[in-house]
Short mmCIF file of C-alpha atoms and ligand atoms in Angstrom, two decimals:
data_model
loop_
_atom_site.label_atom_id
_atom_site.label_comp_id
_atom_site.label_asym_id
_atom_site.label_seq_id
_atom_site.Cartn_x
_atom_site.Cartn_y
_atom_site.Cartn_z
CA MET A 1 0.00 0.00 0.00
CA SER A 2 1.61 3.21 -1.07
CA ASP A 3 -1.37 5.55 -1.47
CA VAL A 4 -1.03 8.81 0.43
CA ALA A 5 -3.08 8.74 3.64
CA LEU A 6 -2.21 12.26 4.82
CA ALA A 7 -0.81 15.17 2.89
CA ILE A 8 -0.17 18.57 4.43
CA ARG A 9 0.56 21.28 1.89
CA ASP A 10 2.37 24.50 2.56
CA LEU A 11 1.00 24.86 6.08
CA THR A 12 1.65 28.15 7.83
CA VAL A 13 0.55 28.69 11.43
CA GLU A 14 0.56 32.10 13.09
CA ALA A 15 -0.19 33.50 16.51
CA GLY A 16 -1.05 36.96 17.77
CA PRO A 17 -3.08 39.83 16.40
CA LYS A 18 -3.19 40.37 12.64
CA GLY A 19 -0.44 42.73 11.51
CA ARG A 20 1.70 41.86 14.53
CA SER A 21 1.48 38.10 14.25
CA VAL A 22 4.41 35.72 14.59
CA THR A 23 4.85 32.69 12.37
CA LEU A 24 5.20 29.41 14.27
CA VAL A 25 5.06 26.98 11.36
CA ASP A 26 6.26 28.20 8.00
CA GLY A 27 5.32 26.51 4.75
CA VAL A 28 5.44 22.91 5.96
CA SER A 29 4.54 20.13 3.51
CA LEU A 30 4.41 16.48 4.54
CA SER A 31 2.96 13.33 3.16
CA VAL A 32 2.55 9.88 4.68
CA PRO A 33 1.55 6.78 2.73
CA SER A 34 -0.91 4.27 4.21
CA GLY A 35 0.69 1.88 6.67
CA LYS A 36 3.83 4.01 7.02
CA ILE A 37 5.25 6.04 9.89
CA LEU A 38 6.72 9.50 9.53
CA ALA A 39 8.78 10.83 12.43
CA LEU A 40 8.60 14.57 12.94
CA VAL A 41 11.71 15.55 14.90
CA GLY A 42 13.30 18.76 16.12
CA GLU A 43 14.17 20.64 19.27
CA SER A 44 11.58 22.01 21.64
CA GLY A 45 9.68 24.90 20.08
CA SER A 46 10.42 23.96 16.46
CA GLY A 47 6.71 23.72 15.65
CA LYS A 48 6.06 19.97 15.72
CA SER A 49 2.97 20.09 17.95
CA MET A 50 1.57 23.13 16.15
CA THR A 51 1.85 21.26 12.84
CA ALA A 52 -0.04 18.27 14.24
CA LEU A 53 -2.66 20.32 16.07
CA ALA A 54 -3.24 22.39 12.93
CA ALA A 55 -3.76 19.26 10.83
CA MET A 56 -6.26 17.95 13.40
CA GLY A 57 -8.13 21.27 13.50
CA LEU A 58 -7.27 21.61 17.19
CA LEU A 59 -5.50 24.99 17.28
CA GLU A 60 -6.81 27.37 19.91
CA PRO A 61 -6.87 31.13 19.35
CA PRO A 62 -4.70 33.19 19.13
CA VAL A 63 -2.92 30.43 17.19
CA ARG A 64 -4.40 29.90 13.72
CA ILE A 65 -3.76 28.51 10.27
CA ALA A 66 -2.69 31.37 8.01
CA SER A 67 -2.45 29.32 4.84
CA GLY A 68 -2.10 25.83 3.47
CA GLY A 69 -4.27 22.76 3.30
CA ALA A 70 -4.47 19.08 3.91
CA SER A 71 -5.89 15.99 2.32
CA LEU A 72 -6.94 12.74 3.89
CA ALA A 73 -6.89 9.60 1.76
CA GLY A 74 -6.87 11.79 -1.33
CA LYS A 75 -9.78 14.00 -0.24
CA ALA A 76 -9.22 17.65 0.61
CA VAL A 77 -10.05 18.59 4.20
CA ASP A 78 -10.27 22.04 5.70
CA PRO A 79 -8.77 22.00 9.20
CA THR A 80 -10.35 25.39 9.90
CA ASP A 81 -13.84 23.92 9.35
CA ARG A 82 -14.82 22.92 12.90
CA ARG A 83 -17.87 20.91 11.88
CA GLN A 84 -16.04 18.94 9.24
CA MET A 85 -13.14 18.24 11.61
CA ARG A 86 -15.44 17.02 14.41
CA GLY A 87 -16.74 14.37 12.04
CA ILE A 88 -13.24 13.39 10.97
CA ARG A 89 -11.52 13.26 14.36
CA GLY A 90 -11.61 9.87 16.03
CA ARG A 91 -12.90 8.20 12.87
CA ASP A 92 -10.57 9.08 9.98
CA MET A 93 -7.92 10.85 11.98
CA ALA A 94 -6.93 10.42 15.62
CA MET A 95 -4.41 11.98 17.97
CA ILE A 96 -2.44 10.38 20.79
CA PHE A 97 -1.15 12.84 23.37
CA GLN A 98 1.90 12.48 25.59
CA ASP A 99 -0.25 12.35 28.70
CA PRO A 100 -2.84 9.55 28.46
CA MET A 101 -5.03 11.44 30.93
CA MET A 102 -5.58 14.07 28.22
CA THR A 103 -7.66 11.40 26.50
CA LEU A 104 -8.98 9.20 29.32
CA ASN A 105 -11.80 10.25 31.56
CA PRO A 106 -10.74 9.53 35.17
CA VAL A 107 -14.29 8.82 36.37
CA MET A 108 -15.29 6.41 33.59
CA ARG A 109 -14.37 2.76 33.42
CA VAL A 110 -12.05 1.73 30.60
CA ASP A 111 -14.65 -0.49 28.88
CA GLU A 112 -17.13 2.41 28.64
CA GLN A 113 -14.45 4.67 27.15
CA VAL A 114 -13.24 2.21 24.55
CA CYS A 115 -16.81 1.27 23.57
CA GLU A 116 -17.77 4.93 23.34
CA ALA A 117 -14.95 5.50 20.82
CA VAL A 118 -16.74 2.97 18.60
CA THR A 119 -20.36 4.00 19.11
CA VAL A 120 -19.83 7.75 18.90
CA HIS A 121 -18.87 7.34 15.25
CA ASP A 122 -21.24 4.50 14.49
CA PRO A 123 -24.32 4.48 16.75
CA SER A 124 -25.68 1.42 14.93
CA VAL A 125 -23.07 -0.81 16.61
CA SER A 126 -24.64 -2.86 19.43
CA LYS A 127 -23.29 -2.81 22.96
CA ALA A 128 -22.13 -6.40 22.69
CA GLU A 129 -20.35 -5.76 19.40
CA ALA A 130 -18.66 -2.62 20.77
CA LEU A 131 -17.41 -4.63 23.74
CA ARG A 132 -16.12 -7.36 21.46
CA ARG A 133 -14.20 -4.76 19.43
CA ALA A 134 -12.89 -3.17 22.64
CA ARG A 135 -11.52 -6.51 23.82
CA GLU A 136 -9.95 -7.16 20.44
CA ALA A 137 -8.41 -3.67 20.35
CA LEU A 138 -6.77 -4.18 23.73
CA VAL A 139 -5.29 -7.47 22.63
CA THR A 140 -3.79 -5.84 19.51
CA VAL A 141 -1.90 -3.31 21.63
CA GLY A 142 -0.38 -6.02 23.78
CA ILE A 143 -2.90 -6.43 26.60
CA PRO A 144 -3.34 -10.19 26.47
CA ALA A 145 -6.02 -10.66 29.17
CA PRO A 146 -8.06 -7.51 28.66
CA GLU A 147 -11.06 -8.36 30.87
CA GLU A 148 -9.53 -7.03 34.08
CA ARG A 149 -8.25 -3.83 32.42
CA LEU A 150 -11.60 -3.16 30.83
CA ASN A 151 -13.29 -3.24 34.23
CA ALA A 152 -10.75 -0.85 35.75
CA TYR A 153 -10.72 2.91 36.12
CA PRO A 154 -7.72 4.67 34.52
CA HIS A 155 -6.05 5.42 37.89
CA GLN A 156 -5.94 1.70 38.67
CA LEU A 157 -3.63 1.08 35.71
CA SER A 158 0.09 1.67 35.17
CA GLY A 159 1.27 4.48 32.88
CA GLY A 160 2.25 2.00 30.19
CA MET A 161 -1.13 0.28 30.38
CA ARG A 162 -2.96 3.61 30.17
CA GLN A 163 -0.94 4.60 27.11
CA ARG A 164 -1.68 1.24 25.45
CA ILE A 165 -5.39 1.86 26.02
CA VAL A 166 -5.14 5.33 24.51
CA ILE A 167 -3.40 3.84 21.48
CA ALA A 168 -6.13 1.18 21.24
CA ILE A 169 -8.78 3.93 21.31
CA ALA A 170 -6.94 5.90 18.62
CA LEU A 171 -6.73 2.88 16.35
CA ILE A 172 -10.09 1.22 17.04
CA ASN A 173 -11.93 2.77 14.09
CA ARG A 174 -8.98 2.04 11.80
CA PRO A 175 -8.38 5.70 11.00
CA ALA A 176 -6.46 6.69 7.88
CA VAL A 177 -4.05 8.69 10.03
CA VAL A 178 -2.90 8.89 13.64
CA LEU A 179 -0.84 11.81 14.93
CA ALA A 180 1.12 10.84 18.03
CA ALA A 181 2.88 13.40 20.21
CA GLU A 182 5.65 11.70 22.24
CA PRO A 183 3.28 9.08 23.70
CA THR A 184 6.04 6.85 25.03
CA THR A 185 8.57 9.29 26.48
CA ALA A 186 7.32 8.94 30.04
CA LEU A 187 7.63 5.15 29.95
CA ASP A 188 10.54 2.87 30.82
CA VAL A 189 12.56 1.70 27.82
CA THR A 190 11.24 -1.87 27.88
CA THR A 191 7.61 -0.81 27.85
CA GLN A 192 8.40 1.86 25.27
CA GLY A 193 10.10 -0.73 23.05
CA GLN A 194 7.15 -3.10 23.28
CA ILE A 195 4.64 -0.38 22.48
CA LEU A 196 6.68 0.87 19.51
CA HIS A 197 6.83 -2.67 18.20
CA GLU A 198 3.04 -3.08 18.49
CA VAL A 199 2.40 0.29 16.89
CA LYS A 200 4.61 -0.47 13.93
CA ARG A 201 2.94 -3.83 13.38
CA LEU A 202 -0.54 -2.31 13.70
CA CYS A 203 0.19 0.38 11.12
CA ARG A 204 1.52 -2.18 8.71
CA ASP A 205 -1.44 -4.54 9.24
CA THR A 206 -4.26 -2.00 9.20
CA GLY A 207 -2.87 0.51 6.70
CA THR A 208 -3.09 3.37 9.21
CA ALA A 209 -0.49 6.03 8.54
CA MET A 210 1.19 7.65 11.51
CA VAL A 211 2.97 10.90 12.26
CA TRP A 212 5.12 10.33 15.34
CA ILE A 213 6.38 13.49 17.00
CA THR A 214 9.53 13.03 19.02
CA HIS A 215 12.86 14.39 20.23
CA ASP A 216 14.11 10.87 20.64
CA LEU A 217 16.18 9.66 17.71
CA ALA A 218 16.44 6.16 19.21
CA VAL A 219 12.66 5.93 18.83
CA VAL A 220 12.94 7.22 15.28
CA ALA A 221 15.50 4.57 14.38
CA SER A 222 13.28 1.70 15.49
CA LEU A 223 9.96 3.05 14.28
CA ALA A 224 10.01 5.44 11.35
CA ASP A 225 9.93 4.85 7.61
CA THR A 226 10.56 8.50 6.85
CA ILE A 227 11.78 11.51 8.82
CA ALA A 228 11.06 15.21 8.63
CA VAL A 229 13.40 17.41 10.67
CA MET A 230 11.99 20.74 11.82
CA TYR A 231 13.94 23.79 12.87
CA ALA A 232 12.37 27.11 13.87
CA GLY A 233 9.09 26.39 12.09
CA ARG A 234 10.68 25.08 8.91
CA ILE A 235 11.41 21.62 7.57
CA VAL A 236 15.17 21.51 7.01
CA GLU A 237 15.59 17.90 5.94
CA GLN A 238 13.24 15.14 4.85
CA GLY A 239 13.56 11.64 3.45
CA PRO A 240 13.84 7.89 4.17
CA ALA A 241 14.69 7.25 7.83
CA ASP A 242 17.56 4.82 7.33
CA ASP A 243 19.21 7.15 4.85
CA ILE A 244 18.94 10.21 7.04
CA LEU A 245 20.15 8.44 10.16
CA ALA A 246 23.11 6.94 8.31
CA ARG A 247 23.98 10.00 6.27
CA PRO A 248 22.42 13.27 7.43
CA LEU A 249 22.89 16.10 4.94
CA HIS A 250 21.81 19.09 7.01
CA PRO A 251 24.28 20.22 9.71
CA TYR A 252 21.33 20.54 12.11
CA THR A 253 20.35 16.89 11.61
CA ARG A 254 23.99 15.93 12.17
CA GLY A 255 23.93 17.97 15.37
CA LEU A 256 20.79 16.20 16.59
CA LEU A 257 22.38 12.82 15.90
CA ASP A 258 25.60 13.83 17.65
CA SER A 259 23.67 14.75 20.76
CA VAL A 260 22.23 11.24 21.15
CA PRO A 261 24.21 8.92 23.40
CA MET A 262 24.93 5.74 21.44
CA ILE A 263 26.31 2.64 23.12
CA ASP A 264 28.64 1.83 20.24
CA THR A 265 30.20 5.27 19.93
CA ARG A 266 30.52 5.87 23.72
CA SER A 267 30.42 9.44 24.84
CA GLU A 268 33.37 10.80 22.85
CA ARG A 269 31.17 12.07 20.05
CA LEU A 270 28.43 13.21 22.35
CA ARG A 271 28.03 16.93 22.09
CA SER A 272 25.20 19.39 22.09
CA ILE A 273 24.49 21.94 19.42
CA PRO A 274 25.83 25.30 20.63
CA GLY A 275 23.37 28.17 21.10
CA MET A 276 19.60 28.24 21.05
CA PRO A 277 17.00 28.18 18.28
CA PRO A 278 15.63 31.61 17.37
CA VAL A 279 12.48 32.70 19.18
CA ALA A 280 9.39 32.83 16.94
CA GLY A 281 9.02 36.41 15.70
CA SER A 282 12.75 37.15 15.79
CA ILE A 283 13.66 35.31 12.59
CA THR A 284 16.11 37.20 10.43
CA ALA A 285 17.29 36.84 6.85
CA GLY A 286 19.25 33.82 5.77
CA CYS A 287 19.26 30.24 6.97
CA ARG A 288 17.59 29.99 10.39
CA PHE A 289 20.28 27.61 11.60
CA ALA A 290 23.22 29.72 10.38
CA PRO A 291 23.92 31.41 13.75
CA ARG A 292 24.57 27.96 15.28
CA CYS A 293 26.17 26.29 12.28
CA GLU A 294 29.90 25.53 12.08
CA ARG A 295 29.70 25.36 8.31
CA ALA A 296 27.94 28.68 7.75
CA VAL A 297 29.44 31.13 5.27
CA GLU A 298 28.35 34.65 4.37
CA ALA A 299 25.85 33.44 1.74
CA CYS A 300 24.06 31.42 4.46
CA ARG A 301 23.26 34.65 6.31
CA THR A 302 21.85 36.58 3.37
CA ALA A 303 19.21 34.34 1.78
CA GLU A 304 17.28 31.40 3.17
CA PRO A 305 17.91 28.25 1.13
CA ALA A 306 14.97 26.43 -0.46
CA LEU A 307 14.09 22.87 0.54
CA ALA A 308 15.64 21.20 -2.49
CA PRO A 309 16.06 17.61 -3.74
CA ALA A 310 19.37 16.01 -2.82
CA GLY A 311 21.11 12.72 -3.49
CA ASN A 312 18.94 10.35 -5.46
CA GLY A 313 15.97 12.71 -5.24
CA ALA A 314 14.17 10.87 -2.42
CA ARG A 315 15.68 13.38 -0.02
CA LEU A 316 15.12 17.08 0.52
CA VAL A 317 17.51 19.42 2.29
CA ARG A 318 17.39 23.14 3.04
CA CYS A 319 21.10 23.95 2.96
CA ILE A 320 23.58 25.40 0.49
CA ARG A 321 26.48 23.55 2.12
CA PRO A 322 25.08 20.10 2.90
CA LEU A 323 27.34 17.43 4.38
CA ASP A 324 27.80 15.24 1.34
CA ASP A 325 29.33 12.46 3.41
CA GLY A 326 26.82 12.81 6.24
CA GLY A 327 29.50 14.52 8.32
CA ALA A 328 31.07 11.22 9.35
CA ALA A 329 34.14 11.89 11.43
N1 ATP B 401 -0.44 30.19 22.32
C1 ATP B 401 0.73 30.51 21.74
N2 ATP B 401 0.95 31.76 21.31
C2 ATP B 401 2.11 32.09 20.71
N3 ATP B 401 3.12 31.23 20.49
C3 ATP B 401 2.95 29.97 20.89
C4 ATP B 401 1.75 29.53 21.53
N4 ATP B 401 1.89 28.24 21.81
C5 ATP B 401 3.11 27.88 21.37
N5 ATP B 401 3.75 28.90 20.81
C6 ATP B 401 5.08 28.88 20.17
O1 ATP B 401 4.99 28.08 19.01
C7 ATP B 401 6.26 27.54 18.69
C8 ATP B 401 6.11 26.11 18.29
O2 ATP B 401 5.63 25.38 19.40
P1 ATP B 401 5.36 23.82 19.36
O3 ATP B 401 4.60 23.50 20.59
O4 ATP B 401 4.77 23.43 18.07
O5 ATP B 401 6.83 23.24 19.47
P2 ATP B 401 7.29 21.73 19.56
O6 ATP B 401 8.21 21.50 18.43
O7 ATP B 401 6.09 20.86 19.66
O8 ATP B 401 8.10 21.69 20.92
P3 ATP B 401 8.18 20.59 22.08
O9 ATP B 401 9.15 19.60 21.59
O10 ATP B 401 8.66 21.34 23.26
O11 ATP B 401 6.81 20.02 22.27
C9 ATP B 401 7.13 27.78 19.91
O12 ATP B 401 8.03 28.82 19.61
C10 ATP B 401 6.15 28.21 20.98
O13 ATP B 401 6.76 29.11 21.87
MG1 MG B 402 5.31 19.69 21.19
#
């Protein structure tokens, strides 16, 4: 299956009063085929959540979509159309938040909540059938004996169990797309690894496409088919995950990879990127990463590079001095 489940085109998100607004997401385009996982990575504040919330139609004023559009399974959707988006959310498109309690109702039993996710979008489903699907959904996310969990209240479950249930709810209607914002960062590595494994298998089996937002490049390596790297509201590099992880072209991507502790490289290479990303609204001419980039030359500070094809064309990079060898030391 290689049909495009989600496409975001030229999305720009702004905040603040008209005329004095700041741009938080600037001309972002993404596409995810059915059954595939795109990792959206970048430092805090780069615009990852705003991109996802905009696509889901969940931005709250004063943040708004200034331009751009989206399509879901080939059909155009208007994320600013509240009515349309209410019908789409939970059925065709779902979101998993970092904190499972953003989704779960603390005073409702788990079975009621999972069943409600089914019946709210298809009231014709009987109670017994909804419960059967709820049980099945829990099993698919690695809860082998779901009966006990279904009868529990959220607070009676572990964090990992709660997050599995949220993932089950997100996937129960077999949506075309799921946007997931760091849902496993609060979990221990074993639980995280198991959940990532289940998620990957589920996407492949059901054809659901996923956008996985994360800072964690170890997660990206085990989960993603493609990667989009964001910096200061812009995509700076995009392409197949294996390729990017093995041979980053943008100095920022290299910097992100160098700041991940890897067992095989020990800590010698471990270093952080100097400086801080620019604050939204204080973006100047030139490449946004230039002030922090070791490779920057004068031309980098005068005009912002376009996101242009690189290598065999499957990759895009926004840099006039890309690392043609991936920056391998
Ligand atoms: N209500 C708001 N008004 C104005 N600016 C905002 C508002 N909410 C967030 N921002 C700004 O939007 C930018 C993008 O934020 P976003 O939450 O998308 O970043 P992120 O990449 O998801 O970061 P993190 O990894 O920390 O979750 C940041 O510069 C943030 O300060
Ligand atoms: Mg975020």
